[in-house]
Structures are given as structure tokens and as C-alpha cells.
Amino acid sequence: SNKENAENLIAVDPGANFTITQEEIETILPILSKCNILLVQLENNLNAVEYLISQSYKQGIKIILNPAPYQKISSEMISKVNIITPNEIEAELMTGIKITTIDDAYNASQILHKQGVENVIITLGNKGAYLSSTDGQFHIPPYPAIPVDTTGAGDAFNGALLAELSHGVKLIDACLFANAYASCAVEQKGTAFAMPVRKIVVEKMKTYSVQPIRF
């Protein structure tokens, strides 16, 4: 991370991540059939991700796609996704809209909806997150945080979102929790070791009354 502003700077060497085969994916399909939600990122070769999404879609599994690190993906692939969670840069690369305001996030979300995705969550860094869903449009304000290292903030948000949804929490409430979770994660240095335990997040949510703003 940048010591002056805590912003992240990541270099990726994909190595074996880009050599996943269809046969390897088929070995996990029996496990997949027992799942109700799948979270996928783009840190693997695209044909492997597409195959996993198509197989999950056939089984009626809800799919969350975090399009990071960014790779160009087809509208056909996007249309099989229930929730897509780009950050501001990824949303701009996917839609051509530079996101500096909530209006920009709204406009970008509408383009993604037209490609067939039901729910769009655009993470906005220190501005919180934007949710465009079947229940409406919402700005989810940020929780207060003193950032030390923002590396892994997106992973924190997506992991927390998945965990909440897997327990039957409504999407808007899952977004609120994920926002709080990410705000706790950035207050620690590192990635995996910076992920907070649930108790810390719940305490922060009790301390600060952050509510979604219908847009």
C-alpha cells in the first residue's frame, strides 16, 4: 500500500491461475450442486470462469461476479449473473462511464442491467457503495474508518456479502454489512490477516447508525 494515503497498489503474476482446465472444474461440480450461491472473480483464465458460470447457471445456483482484476467479459456471461460487484474503475471499463458521482453510478448500473444482470453493486471506496436492484436504487454511505491499507477491501466486501446472503439476509442488509466489514478491514495492514471477526463489525454497526439512502 501507499504509505502516504493507504491506497493499494497491486501487481499480479497469474501463473497457474491462468491454466485452469474444464476437467479440473468438473471435479468440483458434485460439490457445487450442494451450493446455493457462487462467488466468482476474474483471477483465472476466462474460459474456465465462463464454464463454471454456465454450469452453475444450469444448476440454478445464484451467481455473484466480482469482475476483478478486470477482463472483458461477454454480455451472454453477464446475463447469467444475479449480482455483479465492480468497483469504480471496473464499472467504468465495463460501461464507458467515469464514476465520480452517485448519478454516474446510476447510469453505469443501467447499462449493466441492459446486459441482463439483475442486481448491480458498485463499490465506491471511501464513498461507500451503490446498489441498483429489483427493490430500487440505493446509496449505501461509508462507515467511518481510519484507513491503514486498502489492499483487499474489495475481497472483504465481496466475502462478507456472500456470507450474509448465504444466511438468507436481504441484499440491501447484506450490502450494509459488507460495507461495514470492508471499513474494518482497511484499518489493518495486509489482506487475509486484516479480515475482521464478526463481533468487531457488529460493534461498529451499533456505534454508527448508517442507513441506505434511496436514490
mmCIF file of C-alpha atoms in Angstrom:
data_model
loop_
_atom_site.group_PDB
_atom_site.id
_atom_site.type_symbol
_atom_site.label_atom_id
_atom_site.label_comp_id
_atom_site.label_asym_id
_atom_site.label_seq_id
_atom_site.Cartn_x
_atom_site.Cartn_y
_atom_site.Cartn_z
ATOM 1 C CA SER A 1 0.000 0.000 0.000
ATOM 2 C CA ASN A 2 0.970 3.642 -0.413
ATOM 3 C CA LYS A 3 2.300 4.837 2.961
ATOM 4 C CA GLU A 4 1.105 8.389 2.325
ATOM 5 C CA ASN A 5 -2.566 7.706 1.606
ATOM 6 C CA ALA A 6 -3.121 3.969 2.348
ATOM 7 C CA GLU A 7 -4.347 3.379 -1.217
ATOM 8 C CA ASN A 8 -3.499 -0.011 -2.667
ATOM 9 C CA LEU A 9 -1.109 -0.823 -5.478
ATOM 10 C CA ILE A 10 -1.214 -4.407 -6.702
ATOM 11 C CA ALA A 11 0.925 -6.272 -9.230
ATOM 12 C CA VAL A 12 -0.487 -9.594 -10.436
ATOM 13 C CA ASP A 13 1.515 -12.558 -11.721
ATOM 14 C CA PRO A 14 -1.273 -15.031 -12.541
ATOM 15 C CA GLY A 15 0.944 -18.084 -13.058
ATOM 16 C CA ALA A 16 -1.040 -21.297 -12.531
ATOM 17 C CA ASN A 17 -4.249 -19.284 -12.045
ATOM 18 C CA PHE A 18 -4.492 -18.911 -15.825
ATOM 19 C CA THR A 19 -4.143 -22.642 -16.551
ATOM 20 C CA ILE A 20 -7.392 -23.960 -15.021
ATOM 21 C CA THR A 21 -8.918 -26.663 -17.239
ATOM 22 C CA GLN A 22 -12.507 -27.757 -17.835
ATOM 23 C CA GLU A 23 -11.606 -31.158 -16.396
ATOM 24 C CA GLU A 24 -10.448 -29.550 -13.152
ATOM 25 C CA ILE A 25 -13.720 -27.649 -12.866
ATOM 26 C CA GLU A 26 -15.712 -30.830 -13.478
ATOM 27 C CA THR A 27 -14.136 -32.390 -10.390
ATOM 28 C CA ILE A 28 -15.859 -29.787 -8.189
ATOM 29 C CA LEU A 29 -19.297 -29.934 -9.851
ATOM 30 C CA PRO A 30 -20.639 -32.500 -7.318
ATOM 31 C CA ILE A 31 -19.729 -30.056 -4.518
ATOM 32 C CA LEU A 32 -21.202 -27.164 -6.484
ATOM 33 C CA SER A 33 -24.562 -28.935 -6.704
ATOM 34 C CA LYS A 34 -24.888 -28.556 -2.913
ATOM 35 C CA CYS A 35 -24.333 -24.785 -3.026
ATOM 36 C CA ASN A 36 -26.965 -22.071 -3.299
ATOM 37 C CA ILE A 37 -24.610 -19.171 -4.119
ATOM 38 C CA LEU A 38 -21.340 -18.994 -6.051
ATOM 39 C CA LEU A 39 -18.884 -16.080 -5.903
ATOM 40 C CA VAL A 40 -16.544 -15.798 -8.889
ATOM 41 C CA GLN A 41 -13.726 -13.370 -9.649
ATOM 42 C CA LEU A 42 -11.636 -12.948 -12.810
ATOM 43 C CA GLU A 43 -8.270 -14.066 -11.465
ATOM 44 C CA ASN A 44 -8.386 -17.131 -13.706
ATOM 45 C CA ASN A 45 -8.419 -17.813 -17.436
ATOM 46 C CA LEU A 46 -11.706 -16.528 -18.809
ATOM 47 C CA ASN A 47 -12.791 -19.781 -20.469
ATOM 48 C CA ALA A 48 -12.597 -21.503 -17.070
ATOM 49 C CA VAL A 49 -14.680 -18.780 -15.413
ATOM 50 C CA GLU A 50 -17.249 -18.904 -18.229
ATOM 51 C CA TYR A 51 -17.535 -22.688 -17.955
ATOM 52 C CA LEU A 52 -18.012 -22.510 -14.183
ATOM 53 C CA ILE A 53 -20.677 -19.817 -14.548
ATOM 54 C CA SER A 54 -22.544 -21.745 -17.259
ATOM 55 C CA GLN A 55 -22.548 -24.958 -15.187
ATOM 56 C CA SER A 56 -23.724 -23.093 -12.090
ATOM 57 C CA TYR A 57 -26.424 -21.326 -14.099
ATOM 58 C CA LYS A 58 -27.716 -24.689 -15.383
ATOM 59 C CA GLN A 59 -28.000 -25.896 -11.784
ATOM 60 C CA GLY A 60 -29.972 -22.807 -10.745
ATOM 61 C CA ILE A 61 -27.245 -21.531 -8.423
ATOM 62 C CA LYS A 62 -27.202 -17.785 -7.756
ATOM 63 C CA ILE A 63 -24.004 -16.248 -9.090
ATOM 64 C CA ILE A 64 -22.094 -13.228 -7.775
ATOM 65 C CA LEU A 65 -19.457 -11.946 -10.197
ATOM 66 C CA ASN A 66 -16.724 -9.672 -8.889
ATOM 67 C CA PRO A 67 -15.089 -8.583 -12.201
ATOM 68 C CA ALA A 68 -11.606 -8.181 -10.726
ATOM 69 C CA PRO A 69 -8.953 -7.993 -11.924
ATOM 70 C CA TYR A 70 -10.775 -6.653 -14.973
ATOM 71 C CA GLN A 71 -11.052 -8.751 -18.110
ATOM 72 C CA LYS A 72 -13.521 -8.069 -20.913
ATOM 73 C CA ILE A 73 -16.486 -10.367 -20.467
ATOM 74 C CA SER A 74 -19.374 -11.093 -22.819
ATOM 75 C CA SER A 75 -22.957 -9.909 -22.353
ATOM 76 C CA GLU A 76 -24.003 -13.566 -22.519
ATOM 77 C CA MET A 77 -21.870 -14.296 -19.474
ATOM 78 C CA ILE A 78 -23.131 -11.213 -17.622
ATOM 79 C CA SER A 79 -26.753 -12.213 -18.308
ATOM 80 C CA LYS A 80 -26.257 -15.426 -16.277
ATOM 81 C CA VAL A 81 -25.116 -13.478 -13.221
ATOM 82 C CA ASN A 82 -27.511 -12.473 -10.414
ATOM 83 C CA ILE A 83 -25.242 -9.887 -8.785
ATOM 84 C CA ILE A 84 -22.244 -8.075 -10.256
ATOM 85 C CA THR A 85 -19.910 -6.127 -7.955
ATOM 86 C CA PRO A 86 -17.431 -3.925 -9.855
ATOM 87 C CA ASN A 87 -15.502 -1.116 -8.222
ATOM 88 C CA GLU A 88 -15.488 2.357 -9.816
ATOM 89 C CA ILE A 89 -12.665 1.558 -12.258
ATOM 90 C CA GLU A 90 -14.091 -1.813 -13.298
ATOM 91 C CA ALA A 91 -17.550 -0.276 -13.767
ATOM 92 C CA GLU A 92 -16.017 2.422 -15.982
ATOM 93 C CA LEU A 93 -14.175 -0.193 -18.071
ATOM 94 C CA MET A 94 -17.404 -2.173 -18.464
ATOM 95 C CA THR A 95 -19.677 0.763 -19.322
ATOM 96 C CA GLY A 96 -17.504 3.652 -20.529
ATOM 97 C CA ILE A 97 -18.866 5.891 -17.751
ATOM 98 C CA LYS A 98 -16.319 7.517 -15.442
ATOM 99 C CA ILE A 99 -17.783 7.283 -11.960
ATOM 100 C CA THR A 100 -17.263 10.328 -9.775
ATOM 101 C CA THR A 101 -20.839 10.846 -8.508
ATOM 102 C CA ILE A 102 -23.832 8.751 -7.459
ATOM 103 C CA ASP A 103 -25.542 9.822 -10.702
ATOM 104 C CA ASP A 104 -22.637 8.279 -12.617
ATOM 105 C CA ALA A 105 -23.044 5.046 -10.656
ATOM 106 C CA TYR A 106 -26.758 5.033 -11.506
ATOM 107 C CA ASN A 107 -26.059 5.497 -15.222
ATOM 108 C CA ALA A 108 -23.417 2.762 -15.236
ATOM 109 C CA SER A 109 -25.751 0.373 -13.411
ATOM 110 C CA GLN A 110 -28.450 0.867 -16.045
ATOM 111 C CA ILE A 111 -26.049 -0.176 -18.798
ATOM 112 C CA LEU A 112 -25.205 -3.342 -16.875
ATOM 113 C CA HIS A 113 -28.908 -4.065 -16.305
ATOM 114 C CA LYS A 114 -29.444 -3.849 -20.065
ATOM 115 C CA GLN A 115 -26.863 -6.615 -20.446
ATOM 116 C CA GLY A 116 -29.107 -8.843 -18.352
ATOM 117 C CA VAL A 117 -27.734 -8.694 -14.812
ATOM 118 C CA GLU A 118 -30.449 -8.377 -12.164
ATOM 119 C CA ASN A 119 -28.551 -6.625 -9.361
ATOM 120 C CA VAL A 120 -25.598 -4.237 -9.608
ATOM 121 C CA ILE A 121 -23.410 -3.199 -6.678
ATOM 122 C CA ILE A 122 -20.695 -0.647 -7.446
ATOM 123 C CA THR A 123 -18.221 -0.221 -4.609
ATOM 124 C CA LEU A 124 -17.162 3.410 -4.287
ATOM 125 C CA GLY A 125 -14.167 3.295 -1.944
ATOM 126 C CA ASN A 126 -14.452 5.976 0.727
ATOM 127 C CA LYS A 127 -17.879 6.964 -0.653
ATOM 128 C CA GLY A 128 -19.446 3.637 0.297
ATOM 129 C CA ALA A 129 -21.352 1.622 -2.291
ATOM 130 C CA TYR A 130 -24.210 1.929 -4.773
ATOM 131 C CA LEU A 131 -26.887 -0.730 -5.161
ATOM 132 C CA SER A 132 -29.259 -0.986 -8.090
ATOM 133 C CA SER A 133 -31.648 -3.879 -7.551
ATOM 134 C CA THR A 134 -35.173 -5.081 -8.179
ATOM 135 C CA ASP A 135 -36.080 -3.277 -4.921
ATOM 136 C CA GLY A 136 -34.759 0.089 -6.115
ATOM 137 C CA GLN A 137 -31.657 2.277 -6.202
ATOM 138 C CA PHE A 138 -29.669 2.948 -3.043
ATOM 139 C CA HIS A 139 -26.548 4.787 -1.979
ATOM 140 C CA ILE A 140 -25.002 2.999 0.979
ATOM 141 C CA PRO A 141 -22.902 5.611 2.799
ATOM 142 C CA PRO A 142 -19.469 4.634 4.139
ATOM 143 C CA TYR A 143 -18.794 3.693 7.724
ATOM 144 C CA PRO A 144 -16.159 5.877 9.401
ATOM 145 C CA ALA A 145 -12.678 4.363 9.138
ATOM 146 C CA ILE A 146 -9.057 5.357 9.617
ATOM 147 C CA PRO A 147 -7.501 3.567 6.626
ATOM 148 C CA VAL A 148 -4.122 1.919 7.041
ATOM 149 C CA ASP A 149 -4.147 -0.301 3.940
ATOM 150 C CA THR A 150 -6.980 -0.584 1.406
ATOM 151 C CA THR A 151 -5.489 -3.704 -0.210
ATOM 152 C CA GLY A 152 -8.139 -6.418 -0.068
ATOM 153 C CA ALA A 153 -11.054 -4.063 0.611
ATOM 154 C CA GLY A 154 -12.937 -5.440 -2.394
ATOM 155 C CA ASP A 155 -12.309 -9.015 -1.282
ATOM 156 C CA ALA A 156 -13.519 -8.121 2.207
ATOM 157 C CA PHE A 157 -16.708 -6.574 0.807
ATOM 158 C CA ASN A 158 -17.464 -9.494 -1.509
ATOM 159 C CA GLY A 159 -16.706 -12.177 1.073
ATOM 160 C CA ALA A 160 -18.927 -10.507 3.656
ATOM 161 C CA LEU A 161 -21.689 -10.009 1.072
ATOM 162 C CA LEU A 162 -21.585 -13.703 0.164
ATOM 163 C CA ALA A 163 -21.596 -14.799 3.805
ATOM 164 C CA GLU A 164 -24.654 -12.692 4.628
ATOM 165 C CA LEU A 165 -26.601 -13.758 1.535
ATOM 166 C CA SER A 166 -25.816 -17.422 2.223
ATOM 167 C CA HIS A 167 -27.587 -16.982 5.568
ATOM 168 C CA GLY A 168 -30.702 -15.588 3.896
ATOM 169 C CA VAL A 169 -30.070 -11.909 4.648
ATOM 170 C CA LYS A 170 -31.767 -9.433 2.280
ATOM 171 C CA LEU A 171 -29.498 -7.907 -0.361
ATOM 172 C CA ILE A 172 -29.724 -4.347 0.975
ATOM 173 C CA ASP A 173 -28.848 -5.504 4.515
ATOM 174 C CA ALA A 174 -26.047 -7.714 3.199
ATOM 175 C CA CYS A 175 -24.609 -4.671 1.388
ATOM 176 C CA LEU A 176 -24.741 -2.631 4.574
ATOM 177 C CA PHE A 177 -22.879 -5.343 6.495
ATOM 178 C CA ALA A 178 -20.328 -5.783 3.686
ATOM 179 C CA ASN A 179 -19.705 -2.036 3.713
ATOM 180 C CA ALA A 180 -19.060 -2.114 7.460
ATOM 181 C CA TYR A 181 -16.872 -5.201 7.106
ATOM 182 C CA ALA A 182 -14.680 -3.588 4.439
ATOM 183 C CA SER A 183 -14.354 -0.436 6.563
ATOM 184 C CA CYS A 184 -12.937 -2.560 9.399
ATOM 185 C CA ALA A 185 -10.594 -4.455 7.061
ATOM 186 C CA VAL A 186 -8.910 -1.289 5.749
ATOM 187 C CA GLU A 187 -7.984 -0.281 9.296
ATOM 188 C CA GLN A 188 -5.498 -3.174 9.433
ATOM 189 C CA LYS A 189 -2.375 -3.800 7.356
ATOM 190 C CA GLY A 190 -2.378 -6.684 4.892
ATOM 191 C CA THR A 191 -5.113 -8.756 3.271
ATOM 192 C CA ALA A 192 -6.115 -12.149 4.712
ATOM 193 C CA PHE A 193 -4.802 -11.316 8.188
ATOM 194 C CA ALA A 194 -6.648 -7.978 8.118
ATOM 195 C CA MET A 195 -10.081 -9.572 7.806
ATOM 196 C CA PRO A 196 -12.036 -8.736 10.976
ATOM 197 C CA VAL A 197 -14.069 -11.126 13.099
ATOM 198 C CA ARG A 198 -17.822 -10.612 13.007
ATOM 199 C CA LYS A 199 -18.015 -9.196 16.541
ATOM 200 C CA ILE A 200 -15.899 -6.149 15.576
ATOM 201 C CA VAL A 201 -18.123 -5.398 12.580
ATOM 202 C CA VAL A 202 -21.337 -5.729 14.575
ATOM 203 C CA GLU A 203 -19.929 -3.336 17.200
ATOM 204 C CA LYS A 204 -19.103 -0.769 14.517
ATOM 205 C CA MET A 205 -22.614 -1.061 13.082
ATOM 206 C CA LYS A 206 -24.071 -0.447 16.553
ATOM 207 C CA THR A 207 -21.787 2.550 17.101
ATOM 208 C CA TYR A 208 -22.535 4.250 13.789
ATOM 209 C CA SER A 209 -26.099 4.368 12.502
ATOM 210 C CA VAL A 210 -25.516 4.177 8.754
ATOM 211 C CA GLN A 211 -28.672 3.742 6.669
ATOM 212 C CA PRO A 212 -29.119 3.214 2.925
ATOM 213 C CA ILE A 213 -30.368 6.282 1.063
ATOM 214 C CA ARG A 214 -32.982 5.543 -1.591
ATOM 215 C CA PHE A 215 -31.881 7.194 -4.802
#
